[in-house]
Short mmCIF file of C-alpha atoms in Angstrom, two decimals:
data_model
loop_
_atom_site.label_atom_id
_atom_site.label_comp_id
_atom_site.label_asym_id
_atom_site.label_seq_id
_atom_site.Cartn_x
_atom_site.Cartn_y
_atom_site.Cartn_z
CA UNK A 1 16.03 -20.80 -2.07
CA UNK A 2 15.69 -21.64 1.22
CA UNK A 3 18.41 -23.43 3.10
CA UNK A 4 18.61 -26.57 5.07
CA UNK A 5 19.70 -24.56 8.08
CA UNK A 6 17.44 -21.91 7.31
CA UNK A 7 14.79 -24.02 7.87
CA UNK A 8 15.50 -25.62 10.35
CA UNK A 9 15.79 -22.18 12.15
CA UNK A 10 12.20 -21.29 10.59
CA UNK A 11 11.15 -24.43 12.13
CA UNK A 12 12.30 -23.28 15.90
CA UNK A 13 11.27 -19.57 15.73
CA UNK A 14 7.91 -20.82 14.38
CA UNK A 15 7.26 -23.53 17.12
CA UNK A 16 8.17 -20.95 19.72
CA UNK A 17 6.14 -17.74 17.79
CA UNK A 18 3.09 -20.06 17.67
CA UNK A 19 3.27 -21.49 21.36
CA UNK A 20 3.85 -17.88 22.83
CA UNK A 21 1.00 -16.62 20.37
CA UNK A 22 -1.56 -19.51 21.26
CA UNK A 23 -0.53 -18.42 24.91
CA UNK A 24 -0.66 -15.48 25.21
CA UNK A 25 -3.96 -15.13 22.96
CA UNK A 26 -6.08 -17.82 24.75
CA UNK A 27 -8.37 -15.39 26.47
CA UNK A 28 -9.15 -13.87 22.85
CA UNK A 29 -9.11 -16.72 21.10
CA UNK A 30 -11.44 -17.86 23.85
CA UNK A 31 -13.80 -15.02 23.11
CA UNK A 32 -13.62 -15.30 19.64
CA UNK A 33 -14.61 -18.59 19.35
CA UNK A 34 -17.34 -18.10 22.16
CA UNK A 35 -18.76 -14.45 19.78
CA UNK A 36 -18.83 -17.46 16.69
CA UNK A 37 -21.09 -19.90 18.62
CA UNK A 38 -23.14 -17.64 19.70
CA UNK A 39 -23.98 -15.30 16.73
CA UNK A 40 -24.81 -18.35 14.36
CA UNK A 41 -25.57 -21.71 14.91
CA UNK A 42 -22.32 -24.77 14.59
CA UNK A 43 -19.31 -25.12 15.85
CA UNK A 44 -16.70 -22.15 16.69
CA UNK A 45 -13.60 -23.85 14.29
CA UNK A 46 -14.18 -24.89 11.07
CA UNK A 47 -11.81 -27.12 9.59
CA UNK A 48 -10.96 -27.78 6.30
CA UNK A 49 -8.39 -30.13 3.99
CA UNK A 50 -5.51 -27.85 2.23
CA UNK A 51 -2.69 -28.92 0.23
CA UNK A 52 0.71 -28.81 2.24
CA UNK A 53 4.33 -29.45 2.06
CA UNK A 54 5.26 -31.96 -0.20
CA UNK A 55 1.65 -31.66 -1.47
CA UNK A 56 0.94 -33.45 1.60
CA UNK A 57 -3.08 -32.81 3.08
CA UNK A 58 -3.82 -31.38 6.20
CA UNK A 59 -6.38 -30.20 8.30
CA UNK A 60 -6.37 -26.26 8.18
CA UNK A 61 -7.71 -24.47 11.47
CA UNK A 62 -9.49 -21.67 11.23
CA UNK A 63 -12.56 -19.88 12.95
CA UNK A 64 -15.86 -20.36 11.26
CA UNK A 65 -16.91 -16.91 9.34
CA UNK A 66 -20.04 -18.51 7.24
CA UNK A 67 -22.62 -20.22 8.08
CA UNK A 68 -22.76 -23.34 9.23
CA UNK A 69 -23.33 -25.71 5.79
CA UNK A 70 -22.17 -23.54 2.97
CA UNK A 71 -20.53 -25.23 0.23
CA UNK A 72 -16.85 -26.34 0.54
CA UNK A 73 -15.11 -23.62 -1.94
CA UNK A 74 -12.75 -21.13 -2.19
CA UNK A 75 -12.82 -17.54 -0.65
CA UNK A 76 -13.03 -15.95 -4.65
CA UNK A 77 -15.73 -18.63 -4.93
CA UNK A 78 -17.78 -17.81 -2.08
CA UNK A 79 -21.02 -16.02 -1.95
CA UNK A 80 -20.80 -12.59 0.48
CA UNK A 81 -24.16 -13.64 1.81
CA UNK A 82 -22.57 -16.90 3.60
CA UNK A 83 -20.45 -14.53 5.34
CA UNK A 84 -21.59 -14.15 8.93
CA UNK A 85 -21.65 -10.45 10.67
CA UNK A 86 -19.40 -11.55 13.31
CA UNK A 87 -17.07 -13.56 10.35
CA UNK A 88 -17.13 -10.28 8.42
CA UNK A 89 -15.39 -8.59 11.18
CA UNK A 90 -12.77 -12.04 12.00
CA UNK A 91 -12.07 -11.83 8.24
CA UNK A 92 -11.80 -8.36 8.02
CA UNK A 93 -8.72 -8.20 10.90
CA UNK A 94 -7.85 -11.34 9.88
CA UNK A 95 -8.64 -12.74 13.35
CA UNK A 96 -10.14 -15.90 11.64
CA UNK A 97 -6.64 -16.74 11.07
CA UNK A 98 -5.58 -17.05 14.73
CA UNK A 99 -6.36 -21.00 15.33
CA UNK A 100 -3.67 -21.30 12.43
CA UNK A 101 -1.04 -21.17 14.70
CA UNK A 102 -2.02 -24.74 16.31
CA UNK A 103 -1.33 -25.68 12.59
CA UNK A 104 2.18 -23.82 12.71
CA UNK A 105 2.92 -25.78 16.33
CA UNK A 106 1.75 -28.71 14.73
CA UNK A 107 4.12 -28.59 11.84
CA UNK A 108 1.49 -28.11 9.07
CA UNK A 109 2.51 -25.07 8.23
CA UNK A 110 4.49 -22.03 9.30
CA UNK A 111 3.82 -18.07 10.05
CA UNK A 112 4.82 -17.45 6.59
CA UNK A 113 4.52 -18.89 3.50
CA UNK A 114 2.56 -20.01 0.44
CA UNK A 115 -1.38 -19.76 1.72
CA UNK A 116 -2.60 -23.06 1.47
CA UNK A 117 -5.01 -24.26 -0.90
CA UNK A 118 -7.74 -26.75 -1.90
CA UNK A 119 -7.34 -30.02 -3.37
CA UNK A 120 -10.09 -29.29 -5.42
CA UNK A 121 -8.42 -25.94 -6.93
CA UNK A 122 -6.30 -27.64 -9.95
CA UNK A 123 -5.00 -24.82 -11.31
CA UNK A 124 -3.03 -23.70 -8.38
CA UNK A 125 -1.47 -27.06 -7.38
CA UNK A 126 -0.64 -26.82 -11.15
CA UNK A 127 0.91 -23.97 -10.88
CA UNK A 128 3.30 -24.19 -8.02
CA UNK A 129 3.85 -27.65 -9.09
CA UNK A 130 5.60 -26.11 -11.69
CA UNK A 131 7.17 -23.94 -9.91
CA UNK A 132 8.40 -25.95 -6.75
CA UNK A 133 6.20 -24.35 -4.15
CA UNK A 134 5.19 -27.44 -2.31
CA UNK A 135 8.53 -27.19 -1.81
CA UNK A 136 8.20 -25.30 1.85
CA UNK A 137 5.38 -25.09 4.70
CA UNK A 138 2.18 -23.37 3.48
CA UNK A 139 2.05 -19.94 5.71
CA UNK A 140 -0.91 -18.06 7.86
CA UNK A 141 0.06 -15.32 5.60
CA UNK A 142 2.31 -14.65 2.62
CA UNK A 143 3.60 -12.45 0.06
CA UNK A 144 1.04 -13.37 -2.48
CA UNK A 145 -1.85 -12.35 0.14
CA UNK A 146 -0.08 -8.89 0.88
CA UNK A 147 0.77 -8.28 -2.55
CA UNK A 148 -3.37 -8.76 -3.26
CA UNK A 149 -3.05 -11.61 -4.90
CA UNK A 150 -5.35 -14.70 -4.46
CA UNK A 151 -6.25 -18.31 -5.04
CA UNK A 152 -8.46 -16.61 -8.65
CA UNK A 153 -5.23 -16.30 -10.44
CA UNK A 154 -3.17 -19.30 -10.16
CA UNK A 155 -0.03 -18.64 -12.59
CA UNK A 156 0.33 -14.61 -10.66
CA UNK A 157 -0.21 -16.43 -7.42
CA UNK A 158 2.84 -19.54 -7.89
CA UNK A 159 4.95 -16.78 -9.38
CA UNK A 160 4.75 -14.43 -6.32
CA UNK A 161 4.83 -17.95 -4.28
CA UNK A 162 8.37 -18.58 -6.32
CA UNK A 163 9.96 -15.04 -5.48
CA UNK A 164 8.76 -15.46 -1.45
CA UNK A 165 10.80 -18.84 -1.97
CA UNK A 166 13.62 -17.00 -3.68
CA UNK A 167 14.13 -14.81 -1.37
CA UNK A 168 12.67 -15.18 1.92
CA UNK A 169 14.67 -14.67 5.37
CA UNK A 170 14.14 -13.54 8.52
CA UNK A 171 13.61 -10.19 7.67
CA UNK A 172 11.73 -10.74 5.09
CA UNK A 173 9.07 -12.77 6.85
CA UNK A 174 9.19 -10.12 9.90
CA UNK A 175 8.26 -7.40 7.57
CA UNK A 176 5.51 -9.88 5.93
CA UNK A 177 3.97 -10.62 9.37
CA UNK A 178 3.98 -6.69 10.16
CA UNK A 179 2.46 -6.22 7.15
CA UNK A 180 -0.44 -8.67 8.24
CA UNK A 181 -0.72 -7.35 11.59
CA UNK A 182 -1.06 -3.55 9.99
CA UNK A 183 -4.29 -4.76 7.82
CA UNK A 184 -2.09 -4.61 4.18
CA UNK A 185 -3.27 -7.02 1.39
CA UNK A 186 -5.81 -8.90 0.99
CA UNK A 187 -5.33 -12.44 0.46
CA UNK A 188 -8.63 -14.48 -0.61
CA UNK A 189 -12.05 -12.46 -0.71
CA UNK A 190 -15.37 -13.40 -0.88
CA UNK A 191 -16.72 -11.90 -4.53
CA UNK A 192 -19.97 -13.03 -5.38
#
């Protein structure tokens, strides 16, 4: 399990990971979110209320891949038509992700981690209630998401949640975050 110092040094390289990414990827971001506005009508961010640490809500950041008044659902629940062309691509590279890391400065969550979910999805918050995985920050991206395992399966999804916990490091989450940036997993899809 994760330490007290441990994360309070996960704390600190988060913070400065997130401020150095949100700098240094302004211009994109700033592209992305102008690509958004313009290939569908509403806003460029589309926000959203996720279950945190402590089982604490927040406001999750992300960039808006469906169209603008689709039902507030899951990824697994989500019809592929909602998808946008420009949010299939964002979703694809998991560029949609990116505003995340205001959340991560914020203290909402960090780069890795459980993937947030919905209050509405029971069965997860279930789940890794029983297994103590409100325990840490919620995480851009995980093990669960690179092992291909989503938000559809709650008991597979708290126990891979409950081995990141178990064993997570430094290392660990650098070779997570690699595996994000190289395209592995696949987190949350849209199905139907």
């Amino acid at each position: 399990m994760l330490q007290t110092l441990d994360r309070g040094l996960k704390r600190v390289l988060d913070f400065s990971a997130s401020l150095f990414g949100l700098i240094v990827l302004s211009p994109v971001l700033l592209v992305i979110a102008y690509l958004v506005r313009r290939s569908s009508p509403g806003g460029a961010l589309f926000l959203q209320e996720r279950v945190g640490y402590n089982e604490k809500p927040f406001t999750c950041i992300k960039f808006r891949t469906m169209a603008a008044g689709t039902p507030n659902v899951g990824s697994h629940d989500a019809a592929e038509a909602w998808i946008t062309p420009i949010g299939r691509t964002l979703r694809a590279y998991k560029l949609d992700e990116l505003p995340q890391l205001i959340n991560v400065l914020r203290g909402d969550m960090s780069l890795v981690g459980p993937r947030p979910c919905l209050p509405t999805q029971s069965g997860v918050i279930a789940a890794r209630r029983a297994k103590n995985v409100f325990s840490i920050r919620p995480g851009i991206t995980g093990l669960a998401q690179l092992s291909g395992i989503d938000m559809s399966t709650p008991e597979a999804l708290a126990k891979a949640d409950a081995e990141y916990i178990r064993t997570a490091g430094l290392w660990r989450d650098l070779k997570l975050i690699l595996g994000s940036i190289a395209g592995k997993g696949s987190g949350d899809a849209a199905t139907r």
